[in-house]
Amino acid sequence: MKPDYKNWMPKGMLISILAGAAAALVLFVLAVVGVMSESPTARLVLSIVFGVLTLGMFFFSVLGISWYRAFDYNGKRQMSRQIIEGVADHVKLPDGGRGLDVGCGSGALTIACAKRNPNASMLGVDRWGKEYASFNKPLCENNAKAEGVTNVSFQPGDALHLDFPDGTFDAVTSNYVYHNIAGQNKQDLLLETLRVLKKGGTFAIHDIMSAPRYGDMDVFVKRLKDMGYEKVELIDTSKVFMSPREAKWLGLAGSTLLVGIK
């Protein structure tokens, strides 16, 4: 039995994009040969409209294929594996301690952290929404079983309001989760995750922390330090897990790892 961490680019989404590109091409051809209208003017307008649509859809198809290949956990590029392993390296738990992974998806980061901290335990929480329908609790549990990891558990949870008292965990982590939550202040989401971290606990939160999404993260770091956090650091992972050019092409520009000790 092998673990199945899925692909961060859902196969169903990729198929939909490719199908859209094929449909746009068919409409373009029909417009060019005059099937849709015999009027020269209408024929020209339709050809231009569907031609532009076809080019756009083929661009997104190339981009989607690039995402799928890059984020294949067992593929040639294995970017997702490198990111998971790299983030997990920053999660340190004391013997008997307990860590929290927010937005665990298929359980990859939760399990990687549990492996590195065999004398502690990890809990992965996720709402497992329809956007990523292939991710669910049984998948996480099966992946843990396939990896031979027993110091891990999973349950439903909401990053907006974590159902745990302040200072519950010895470590908190998350990977590429908060940028997907629309209409929410991202720094507030970070504070909600850090709320459940014990004093002296470690944190490693990875996301696309660009200014348009997150605001000024340098100011946020200063805020945490003013709150008494022992250590806070921002790591530009677009230069660690990928090249800046690759990050820009894949839409990951601004990828940043927030790490430290509370």
CSV table of C-alpha atoms in Angstrom, one decimal:
chain,number,residue,atom,x,y,z
A,1,MET,CA,0.0,0.0,0.0
A,2,LYS,CA,1.4,3.4,-1.0
A,3,PRO,CA,0.3,6.8,0.2
A,4,ASP,CA,-1.7,8.9,-2.2
A,5,TYR,CA,-1.3,12.6,-1.4
A,6,LYS,CA,-3.1,13.6,-4.6
A,7,ASN,CA,-2.1,16.7,-6.7
A,8,TRP,CA,-2.5,20.3,-5.6
A,9,MET,CA,-3.9,20.8,-9.1
A,10,PRO,CA,-7.0,18.7,-9.0
A,11,LYS,CA,-7.3,16.3,-12.0
A,12,GLY,CA,-10.9,17.2,-12.5
A,13,MET,CA,-10.0,20.9,-12.8
A,14,LEU,CA,-7.3,20.2,-15.3
A,15,ILE,CA,-9.7,18.0,-17.4
A,16,SER,CA,-12.3,20.8,-17.3
A,17,ILE,CA,-9.7,23.3,-18.6
A,18,LEU,CA,-8.6,21.0,-21.4
A,19,ALA,CA,-12.3,20.3,-22.3
A,20,GLY,CA,-13.0,24.1,-22.4
A,21,ALA,CA,-10.0,24.6,-24.7
A,22,ALA,CA,-11.2,21.9,-27.1
A,23,ALA,CA,-14.8,23.3,-27.1
A,24,ALA,CA,-13.4,26.8,-27.8
A,25,LEU,CA,-11.4,25.4,-30.7
A,26,VAL,CA,-14.4,23.7,-32.2
A,27,LEU,CA,-16.5,26.9,-32.0
A,28,PHE,CA,-13.7,28.8,-33.6
A,29,VAL,CA,-13.5,26.4,-36.5
A,30,LEU,CA,-17.3,26.5,-36.9
A,31,ALA,CA,-17.2,30.3,-37.0
A,32,VAL,CA,-14.4,30.4,-39.6
A,33,VAL,CA,-16.2,28.0,-42.0
A,34,GLY,CA,-19.4,29.9,-41.7
A,35,VAL,CA,-21.6,27.3,-40.0
A,36,MET,CA,-22.8,29.8,-37.3
A,37,SER,CA,-23.7,32.6,-39.7
A,38,GLU,CA,-23.5,33.3,-43.5
A,39,SER,CA,-23.1,37.0,-42.9
A,40,PRO,CA,-19.4,38.0,-43.6
A,41,THR,CA,-19.5,40.6,-40.8
A,42,ALA,CA,-21.0,38.2,-38.2
A,43,ARG,CA,-18.6,35.5,-39.4
A,44,LEU,CA,-15.6,37.8,-38.9
A,45,VAL,CA,-16.8,38.9,-35.4
A,46,LEU,CA,-17.5,35.4,-34.3
A,47,SER,CA,-14.1,34.2,-35.6
A,48,ILE,CA,-12.3,36.9,-33.6
A,49,VAL,CA,-14.3,36.3,-30.4
A,50,PHE,CA,-13.8,32.5,-30.5
A,51,GLY,CA,-10.2,32.9,-31.7
A,52,VAL,CA,-9.4,35.0,-28.6
A,53,LEU,CA,-11.3,32.6,-26.4
A,54,THR,CA,-9.4,29.6,-27.9
A,55,LEU,CA,-6.0,31.3,-27.3
A,56,GLY,CA,-7.0,32.1,-23.7
A,57,MET,CA,-8.1,28.6,-23.0
A,58,PHE,CA,-5.0,27.1,-24.5
A,59,PHE,CA,-2.9,29.4,-22.4
A,60,PHE,CA,-4.7,28.2,-19.3
A,61,SER,CA,-4.3,24.6,-20.5
A,62,VAL,CA,-0.5,24.9,-20.8
A,63,LEU,CA,-0.5,26.6,-17.3
A,64,GLY,CA,-2.7,23.9,-15.9
A,65,ILE,CA,-0.5,21.1,-17.2
A,66,SER,CA,2.5,22.9,-15.8
A,67,TRP,CA,0.8,23.1,-12.4
A,68,TYR,CA,-0.2,19.4,-12.5
A,69,ARG,CA,3.3,18.3,-13.4
A,70,ALA,CA,5.0,20.5,-10.8
A,71,PHE,CA,2.6,19.5,-8.0
A,72,ASP,CA,2.7,15.8,-8.7
A,73,TYR,CA,3.9,14.4,-5.3
A,74,ASN,CA,5.6,11.5,-7.0
A,75,GLY,CA,6.4,13.1,-10.4
A,76,LYS,CA,9.7,14.2,-11.8
A,77,ARG,CA,9.6,17.7,-10.4
A,78,GLN,CA,8.2,16.8,-7.0
A,79,MET,CA,7.9,20.5,-5.9
A,80,SER,CA,5.0,19.7,-3.5
A,81,ARG,CA,7.1,17.0,-1.8
A,82,GLN,CA,10.1,19.4,-1.4
A,83,ILE,CA,7.8,22.0,0.1
A,84,ILE,CA,6.2,19.6,2.5
A,85,GLU,CA,9.5,18.2,3.7
A,86,GLY,CA,11.0,21.7,3.9
A,87,VAL,CA,8.2,23.1,6.0
A,88,ALA,CA,8.1,20.0,8.3
A,89,ASP,CA,11.8,20.5,9.1
A,90,HIS,CA,10.8,23.6,11.0
A,91,VAL,CA,8.2,21.9,13.2
A,92,LYS,CA,9.8,20.9,16.6
A,93,LEU,CA,7.8,19.1,19.3
A,94,PRO,CA,8.9,18.1,22.8
A,95,ASP,CA,8.4,14.5,23.9
A,96,GLY,CA,4.8,14.0,24.7
A,97,GLY,CA,3.9,17.2,22.9
A,98,ARG,CA,1.1,17.8,20.4
A,99,GLY,CA,1.2,19.8,17.1
A,100,LEU,CA,-1.6,21.1,14.9
A,101,ASP,CA,-1.6,21.2,11.1
A,102,VAL,CA,-4.3,23.7,9.8
A,103,GLY,CA,-5.8,22.8,6.4
A,104,CYS,CA,-4.2,19.4,6.3
A,105,GLY,CA,-5.7,18.4,2.9
A,106,SER,CA,-4.4,14.9,2.2
A,107,GLY,CA,-2.4,14.7,5.4
A,108,ALA,CA,1.0,15.1,3.8
A,109,LEU,CA,2.4,17.8,6.1
A,110,THR,CA,0.7,16.4,9.2
A,111,ILE,CA,2.3,13.0,8.5
A,112,ALA,CA,5.7,14.5,7.7
A,113,CYS,CA,5.7,16.4,11.0
A,114,ALA,CA,4.7,13.3,12.9
A,115,LYS,CA,7.5,11.3,11.3
A,116,ARG,CA,10.0,13.9,12.5
A,117,ASN,CA,8.6,13.9,16.0
A,118,PRO,CA,8.0,10.3,16.9
A,119,ASN,CA,7.7,10.9,20.6
A,120,ALA,CA,4.9,13.5,20.1
A,121,SER,CA,1.7,13.6,18.1
A,122,MET,CA,0.2,15.6,15.3
A,123,LEU,CA,-3.5,16.6,14.7
A,124,GLY,CA,-4.5,17.6,11.2
A,125,VAL,CA,-7.7,19.6,10.7
A,126,ASP,CA,-9.5,20.6,7.5
A,127,ARG,CA,-13.0,21.5,6.3
A,128,TRP,CA,-12.4,19.3,3.2
A,129,GLY,CA,-14.6,21.4,1.0
A,130,LYS,CA,-16.0,20.8,-2.5
A,131,GLU,CA,-13.1,22.8,-4.1
A,132,TYR,CA,-10.8,19.8,-3.3
A,133,ALA,CA,-13.4,17.0,-3.2
A,134,SER,CA,-10.7,14.3,-3.5
A,135,PHE,CA,-9.2,15.4,-0.1
A,136,ASN,CA,-11.0,13.9,3.0
A,137,LYS,CA,-10.4,12.4,6.4
A,138,PRO,CA,-10.3,8.7,5.2
A,139,LEU,CA,-7.7,9.6,2.7
A,140,CYS,CA,-5.6,11.2,5.4
A,141,GLU,CA,-6.0,8.2,7.6
A,142,ASN,CA,-5.1,5.8,4.8
A,143,ASN,CA,-2.0,7.8,4.0
A,144,ALA,CA,-0.9,7.7,7.6
A,145,LYS,CA,-1.4,3.9,7.6
A,146,ALA,CA,0.5,3.5,4.4
A,147,GLU,CA,3.4,5.5,5.8
A,148,GLY,CA,3.3,3.4,9.0
A,149,VAL,CA,2.7,6.5,11.1
A,150,THR,CA,0.6,6.1,14.2
A,151,ASN,CA,1.2,9.3,16.2
A,152,VAL,CA,-1.2,11.3,14.0
A,153,SER,CA,-5.0,11.9,13.9
A,154,PHE,CA,-7.4,13.9,11.8
A,155,GLN,CA,-10.7,15.7,12.3
A,156,PRO,CA,-12.8,18.4,10.7
A,157,GLY,CA,-11.8,22.0,11.5
A,158,ASP,CA,-12.2,25.6,10.4
A,159,ALA,CA,-9.2,27.9,10.1
A,160,LEU,CA,-11.4,30.9,10.7
A,161,HIS,CA,-12.4,29.7,14.2
A,162,LEU,CA,-10.2,26.8,15.5
A,163,ASP,CA,-12.2,24.9,18.1
A,164,PHE,CA,-9.4,24.8,20.7
A,165,PRO,CA,-8.6,26.9,23.8
A,166,ASP,CA,-5.7,29.3,23.7
A,167,GLY,CA,-2.3,27.7,24.1
A,168,THR,CA,-3.4,24.1,23.3
A,169,PHE,CA,-0.5,23.0,21.1
A,170,ASP,CA,3.3,22.8,21.2
A,171,ALA,CA,3.6,23.6,17.5
A,172,VAL,CA,1.3,24.9,14.7
A,173,THR,CA,1.8,24.6,11.0
A,174,SER,CA,0.0,25.1,7.7
A,175,ASN,CA,0.9,25.0,4.0
A,176,TYR,CA,-0.7,27.0,1.2
A,177,VAL,CA,-4.1,27.3,2.9
A,178,TYR,CA,-5.0,30.9,3.9
A,179,HIS,CA,-4.7,32.5,0.4
A,180,ASN,CA,-7.6,30.2,-0.7
A,181,ILE,CA,-9.9,31.8,1.9
A,182,ALA,CA,-11.6,34.7,0.2
A,183,GLY,CA,-12.9,37.8,2.0
A,184,GLN,CA,-10.8,37.3,5.2
A,185,ASN,CA,-8.0,39.3,6.6
A,186,LYS,CA,-5.0,37.0,6.2
A,187,GLN,CA,-3.1,38.4,9.2
A,188,ASP,CA,-6.2,37.7,11.3
A,189,LEU,CA,-6.1,34.1,10.1
A,190,LEU,CA,-2.4,33.9,11.2
A,191,LEU,CA,-3.3,35.2,14.6
A,192,GLU,CA,-6.1,32.7,15.0
A,193,THR,CA,-3.7,29.9,14.3
A,194,LEU,CA,-1.0,31.3,16.6
A,195,ARG,CA,-3.7,31.8,19.3
A,196,VAL,CA,-3.8,28.0,20.0
A,197,LEU,CA,0.0,27.8,20.3
A,198,LYS,CA,1.6,27.5,23.7
A,199,LYS,CA,4.2,30.0,25.0
A,200,GLY,CA,7.5,28.7,23.8
A,201,GLY,CA,6.0,26.6,21.0
A,202,THR,CA,7.2,26.6,17.4
A,203,PHE,CA,5.3,27.7,14.3
A,204,ALA,CA,5.9,27.2,10.6
A,205,ILE,CA,3.2,28.7,8.3
A,206,HIS,CA,3.8,28.7,4.6
A,207,ASP,CA,1.6,30.6,2.1
A,208,ILE,CA,1.7,33.1,-0.7
A,209,MET,CA,2.2,36.1,1.5
A,210,SER,CA,2.3,38.8,-1.2
A,211,ALA,CA,1.4,42.3,-0.1
A,212,PRO,CA,-1.9,42.4,-2.0
A,213,ARG,CA,-3.0,39.3,-0.1
A,214,TYR,CA,-1.4,39.8,3.3
A,215,GLY,CA,-0.5,43.4,3.6
A,216,ASP,CA,2.9,44.4,5.1
A,217,MET,CA,4.3,41.3,6.6
A,218,ASP,CA,7.3,43.1,8.0
A,219,VAL,CA,4.9,45.1,10.1
A,220,PHE,CA,3.2,41.9,11.2
A,221,VAL,CA,6.5,40.4,12.3
A,222,LYS,CA,7.2,43.5,14.4
A,223,ARG,CA,3.7,43.2,15.8
A,224,LEU,CA,4.4,39.6,16.9
A,225,LYS,CA,7.7,40.6,18.5
A,226,ASP,CA,6.0,43.5,20.3
A,227,MET,CA,3.5,40.9,21.6
A,228,GLY,CA,6.4,39.0,23.2
A,229,TYR,CA,7.2,36.3,20.6
A,230,GLU,CA,10.7,35.0,21.2
A,231,LYS,CA,11.6,34.6,17.6
A,232,VAL,CA,9.9,35.5,14.3
A,233,GLU,CA,11.4,35.1,10.8
A,234,LEU,CA,10.2,35.4,7.2
A,235,ILE,CA,11.8,33.1,4.6
A,236,ASP,CA,11.3,33.8,0.9
A,237,THR,CA,10.7,30.2,-0.3
A,238,SER,CA,10.4,31.3,-4.0
A,239,LYS,CA,14.2,31.1,-3.7
A,240,VAL,CA,14.3,27.9,-1.7
A,241,PHE,CA,11.8,25.4,-3.0
A,242,MET,CA,11.7,26.8,-6.6
A,243,SER,CA,13.3,29.5,-8.8
A,244,PRO,CA,11.8,33.0,-8.9
A,245,ARG,CA,10.9,32.4,-12.5
A,246,GLU,CA,9.2,29.2,-11.7
A,247,ALA,CA,7.4,30.8,-8.8
A,248,LYS,CA,6.1,33.6,-11.1
A,249,TRP,CA,5.0,31.2,-13.9
A,250,LEU,CA,3.1,28.9,-11.4
A,251,GLY,CA,1.5,31.8,-9.6
A,252,LEU,CA,3.5,31.2,-6.4
A,253,ALA,CA,5.4,34.5,-6.4
A,254,GLY,CA,5.4,35.8,-2.8
A,255,SER,CA,5.6,32.3,-1.3
A,256,THR,CA,6.9,32.9,2.2
A,257,LEU,CA,7.5,30.7,5.3
A,258,LEU,CA,6.7,32.4,8.6
A,259,VAL,CA,8.6,30.6,11.3
A,260,GLY,CA,9.6,31.2,14.9
A,261,ILE,CA,9.0,30.6,18.6
A,262,LYS,CA,6.1,32.1,20.6
